[in-house]
Amino acid sequence: MLQQLLEPTPLPPSIKANRIPSGSDTYNEVLDFLYDEAEMLDNLRLGEWAELLTKDLEYNAPLRHTRSTSQFDQTYSRNVQHLHENYGSMLMRVKRITDTKSAWGEDPPSRIKRLVTNVRVYRIDDSDDLKVESYLLLTRSRFDFDYFDLIPCVRHDILRREDGALKLARREILLDQVVIGTPNLGVIL
Amino acid sequence: MDRTSNPKLSDGTLLSDLINLETREVKMRALSDPELFELEMERIFAKTWVFLGHETEIPNKGDFVVRDMGSDSVLMARGADGEVYVSLNVCPHRGMKISTHDVGNTMTHVCIYHGWAFKPNGDFIGAPVEKECMHGKMMTKQELGLKKARVAIYGGLVFATWNIEGPSFEDFLGDAKWYFDTLWCRTDKGMEVLGPPQRFTIRANWKTACEQSASDGFHVLTLHRWLSEVGPYRKPGSEGGGGDLTPEMYGTEVYTAHAHTMRCIELDRKIRRLTGKDPSELSIKEKLEALPPPGITPEMLPEVLRRFSDDQLRVMAWRPPQVGNFFPNGLFEFVYIPSPDGVIGVMALHAYVPKGPDKLEFVNWILAEKDTPPDLKAKMLRLGVQLLGTSGMVEQDDSDTWPHQTLAAKGAVSKHITMKYQSMYENNRLEGWPGPGDVGDGFTKDDTQWRWWEYWYELMTAEN
């Protein structure tokens, strides 16, 4: 019961037969969506980004554990997560940065690049939504520090067409690090 | 370094030169000096009780998690007898780390280097090819077990110490126990973690986080001001113009001999808003029904009322401990967060694990009572993740601050600047305050944090 309440709705599987080929119109449209999204976020156009979200958004980043090879499928924990968000809480995160003078964790803002690669797009059975898998390498430069915080992850998204445009309905972020190597996830992945 | 009772750093500076007990100042250098760090690991983390986790993380025999006691990795495991054991996660043969996993279940921990095997309680089982006796004949099997720490379980929390003959855990808690019982021991079944802890790294000395967690109230006004600008403490009608958290700063602050401290923040305004009545006209029971402690529902209240004295219940209904620390590196939050669904309690625990003079690991557990209804647990968890820990909208501001303090502790000039704790309670104890310990009443002050440094100094200058 608690597990059901805590865990996000399971994502539909990525079925090989449902793969939408690279270079097709739909694939290109998805790619443009991801690139444009990265550009908005990198340039702090957060209000604009929030308009890409559906009202039933689920946005999560599970914890990870170091376990043996045979337990590889048990390395994710989806009850307590690093991010466990819905539409309202994502809007609050945006508002904290856009509407206050004291979102110190990102003010002054980090300089960030969201490098999006390895994009794969799948049709979902019995649905018009698209499942999109991508790799993201987020590089974060903060203050005058001479190092970058790197946040490599895989994203599993559900994109839905609303009023003709693609919107983000689900995102699960699978982080590589067990111990996150940046002082906070005050940035949007 | 000269390790006497007043340690002398290699440039001749005495520890006593870094702290002024009269003017309540600490030199920045004390925050991040590598020699002092080594001494802290020996004199604090290898001596006091250290918080490691919660027993519900390892419910079954053989379950284990790998944790840190200061700079040492330890195995926290449930043995064949159902008890919790804490052992050094280092093989007594050649010093390899025994478990390279974060979590798991096994009755036999086998070192991957030479195959020495140990029980969850740390006992040596044997080495491969028994008849050839890899472990030799000079030492008995009893002598070749993992180094075992002394363990105390309190309200499900697991603490351990290397100070095998040292003070008891009760002695360590001291006067804080009277208050901590109202947090950790509220129900018959007790608490549980809602999942494994979040973990992330901050390039900051552990003390930046820990002296703050000793009930620094003032920082909330500025560093966390967003809470009243757009966050849950935004006042109705103050759209965009909020920003004043002053009303949240009143209450009672408690500080104890071993530097466990807490801010007991007044609930009267919330209760007035929820009931429309003057809290002074309500009984303790009515107040607790209107605003039960985090994770407690009105249906669970009879059990809570039965477990505590009238004095403790009075504090729980009026000024409950909402944030505080246990020395050296634990922080707890039992906060009442206004939300569209009403006031939701959030219960979280942090350990700030030292990872060298300039780095700490932030470990964040989110908890609830076992008996808390699942839908409330889910709300508590979501709100906890949104406000605290890795992505927490409150704590991301803290984690961005501590690295700057740590850098300032290195400057040739700034390392001599002092941190000041000179805001003091003048009329200490509120008439009729029922709890023990040193107590300050009214607007937040620095006494709690100063106690933290006093105890740090006491341990750092203690004779072995």
mmCIF file of N, CA, C and O in Angstrom, chain B residues 305-336:
data_model
loop_
_atom_site.group_PDB
_atom_site.id
_atom_site.type_symbol
_atom_site.label_atom_id
_atom_site.label_comp_id
_atom_site.label_asym_id
_atom_site.label_seq_id
_atom_site.Cartn_x
_atom_site.Cartn_y
_atom_site.Cartn_z
ATOM 1 N N LEU B 305 -0.676 10.276 24.452
ATOM 2 C CA LEU B 305 -1.044 10.862 25.747
ATOM 3 C C LEU B 305 -0.678 9.925 26.894
ATOM 4 O O LEU B 305 -0.281 10.363 27.967
ATOM 5 N N ARG B 306 -0.802 8.632 26.652
ATOM 6 C CA ARG B 306 -0.512 7.641 27.680
ATOM 7 C C ARG B 306 0.991 7.545 27.967
ATOM 8 O O ARG B 306 1.406 7.225 29.083
ATOM 9 N N ARG B 307 1.813 7.826 26.980
ATOM 10 C CA ARG B 307 3.237 7.550 27.121
ATOM 11 C C ARG B 307 4.037 8.640 27.823
ATOM 12 O O ARG B 307 5.175 8.420 28.194
ATOM 13 N N PHE B 308 3.429 9.840 27.949
ATOM 14 C CA PHE B 308 4.242 10.953 28.454
ATOM 15 C C PHE B 308 3.668 11.612 29.696
ATOM 16 O O PHE B 308 2.472 11.539 29.957
ATOM 17 N N SER B 309 4.561 12.259 30.418
ATOM 18 C CA SER B 309 4.151 13.002 31.604
ATOM 19 C C SER B 309 3.397 14.254 31.161
ATOM 20 O O SER B 309 3.501 14.697 30.013
ATOM 21 N N ASP B 310 2.641 14.851 32.099
ATOM 22 C CA ASP B 310 1.900 16.076 31.773
ATOM 23 C C ASP B 310 2.860 17.168 31.318
ATOM 24 O O ASP B 310 2.554 17.946 30.413
ATOM 25 N N ASP B 311 4.033 17.216 31.963
ATOM 26 C CA ASP B 311 5.004 18.246 31.587
ATOM 27 C C ASP B 311 5.483 18.063 30.149
ATOM 28 O O ASP B 311 5.606 19.024 29.384
ATOM 29 N N GLN B 312 5.774 16.820 29.796
ATOM 30 C CA GLN B 312 6.233 16.570 28.423
ATOM 31 C C GLN B 312 5.123 16.869 27.408
ATOM 32 O O GLN B 312 5.368 17.482 26.368
ATOM 33 N N LEU B 313 3.903 16.472 27.752
ATOM 34 C CA LEU B 313 2.778 16.735 26.840
ATOM 35 C C LEU B 313 2.557 18.235 26.668
ATOM 36 O O LEU B 313 2.217 18.702 25.581
ATOM 37 N N ARG B 314 2.775 18.962 27.753
ATOM 38 C CA ARG B 314 2.603 20.413 27.676
ATOM 39 C C ARG B 314 3.570 21.017 26.654
ATOM 40 O O ARG B 314 3.196 21.849 25.822
ATOM 41 N N VAL B 315 4.813 20.543 26.708
ATOM 42 C CA VAL B 315 5.813 21.024 25.740
ATOM 43 C C VAL B 315 5.443 20.585 24.319
ATOM 44 O O VAL B 315 5.537 21.370 23.367
ATOM 45 N N MET B 316 4.970 19.343 24.184
ATOM 46 C CA MET B 316 4.630 18.829 22.846
ATOM 47 C C MET B 316 3.492 19.623 22.200
ATOM 48 O O MET B 316 3.403 19.731 20.982
ATOM 49 N N ALA B 317 2.590 20.158 23.050
ATOM 50 C CA ALA B 317 1.420 20.873 22.530
ATOM 51 C C ALA B 317 1.679 22.365 22.385
ATOM 52 O O ALA B 317 0.874 23.081 21.797
ATOM 53 N N TRP B 318 2.781 22.810 22.945
ATOM 54 C CA TRP B 318 3.016 24.249 23.030
ATOM 55 C C TRP B 318 4.283 24.659 22.280
ATOM 56 O O TRP B 318 4.244 25.376 21.290
ATOM 57 N N ARG B 319 5.409 24.162 22.738
ATOM 58 C CA ARG B 319 6.682 24.475 22.090
ATOM 59 C C ARG B 319 7.493 23.184 21.930
ATOM 60 O O ARG B 319 8.446 22.929 22.657
ATOM 61 N N PRO B 320 7.115 22.363 20.943
ATOM 62 C CA PRO B 320 7.840 21.089 20.758
ATOM 63 C C PRO B 320 9.199 21.342 20.104
ATOM 64 O O PRO B 320 9.346 22.290 19.330
ATOM 65 N N PRO B 321 10.187 20.505 20.409
ATOM 66 C CA PRO B 321 11.460 20.612 19.684
ATOM 67 C C PRO B 321 11.191 20.379 18.194
ATOM 68 O O PRO B 321 10.629 19.356 17.828
ATOM 69 N N GLN B 322 11.541 21.351 17.358
ATOM 70 C CA GLN B 322 11.264 21.201 15.916
ATOM 71 C C GLN B 322 12.538 20.978 15.107
ATOM 72 O O GLN B 322 12.517 20.277 14.111
ATOM 73 N N VAL B 323 13.609 21.628 15.522
ATOM 74 C CA VAL B 323 14.900 21.346 14.885
ATOM 75 C C VAL B 323 15.958 21.302 15.973
ATOM 76 O O VAL B 323 15.831 21.964 17.003
ATOM 77 N N GLY B 324 16.993 20.537 15.745
ATOM 78 C CA GLY B 324 18.067 20.467 16.729
ATOM 79 C C GLY B 324 19.116 19.474 16.276
ATOM 80 O O GLY B 324 19.086 18.990 15.144
ATOM 81 N N ASN B 325 20.045 19.204 17.176
ATOM 82 C CA ASN B 325 21.156 18.338 16.788
ATOM 83 C C ASN B 325 21.435 17.326 17.871
ATOM 84 O O ASN B 325 21.039 17.507 19.021
ATOM 85 N N PHE B 326 22.077 16.250 17.487
ATOM 86 C CA PHE B 326 22.820 15.519 18.505
ATOM 87 C C PHE B 326 24.293 15.568 18.128
ATOM 88 O O PHE B 326 24.673 15.342 16.989
ATOM 89 N N PHE B 327 25.071 15.914 19.118
ATOM 90 C CA PHE B 327 26.509 16.026 18.942
ATOM 91 C C PHE B 327 27.071 14.651 18.601
ATOM 92 O O PHE B 327 26.616 13.667 19.160
ATOM 93 N N PRO B 328 28.073 14.532 17.758
ATOM 94 C CA PRO B 328 28.715 15.625 17.049
ATOM 95 C C PRO B 328 28.071 15.999 15.716
ATOM 96 O O PRO B 328 28.161 17.146 15.319
ATOM 97 N N ASN B 329 27.473 15.030 14.996
ATOM 98 C CA ASN B 329 27.177 15.337 13.596
ATOM 99 C C ASN B 329 25.778 14.948 13.143
ATOM 100 O O ASN B 329 25.569 14.618 11.989
ATOM 101 N N GLY B 330 24.814 14.973 14.071
ATOM 102 C CA GLY B 330 23.441 14.641 13.687
ATOM 103 C C GLY B 330 22.538 15.859 13.752
ATOM 104 O O GLY B 330 22.731 16.735 14.598
ATOM 105 N N LEU B 331 21.584 15.916 12.870
ATOM 106 C CA LEU B 331 20.567 16.967 12.918
ATOM 107 C C LEU B 331 19.200 16.316 12.771
ATOM 108 O O LEU B 331 19.061 15.342 12.025
ATOM 109 N N PHE B 332 18.212 16.826 13.506
ATOM 110 C CA PHE B 332 16.848 16.308 13.318
ATOM 111 C C PHE B 332 15.896 17.451 13.020
ATOM 112 O O PHE B 332 16.114 18.589 13.417
ATOM 113 N N GLU B 333 14.852 17.129 12.275
ATOM 114 C CA GLU B 333 13.794 18.105 11.993
ATOM 115 C C GLU B 333 12.461 17.406 12.191
ATOM 116 O O GLU B 333 12.227 16.333 11.635
ATOM 117 N N PHE B 334 11.654 17.998 13.026
ATOM 118 C CA PHE B 334 10.268 17.545 13.231
ATOM 119 C C PHE B 334 9.390 18.770 13.020
ATOM 120 O O PHE B 334 8.923 19.392 13.956
ATOM 121 N N VAL B 335 9.211 19.133 11.761
ATOM 122 C CA VAL B 335 8.622 20.433 11.471
ATOM 123 C C VAL B 335 7.177 20.308 11.006
ATOM 124 O O VAL B 335 6.758 19.269 10.480
ATOM 125 N N TYR B 336 6.445 21.372 11.230
ATOM 126 C CA TYR B 336 5.023 21.437 10.901
ATOM 127 C C TYR B 336 4.901 22.374 9.696
ATOM 128 O O TYR B 336 5.037 23.584 9.838
#
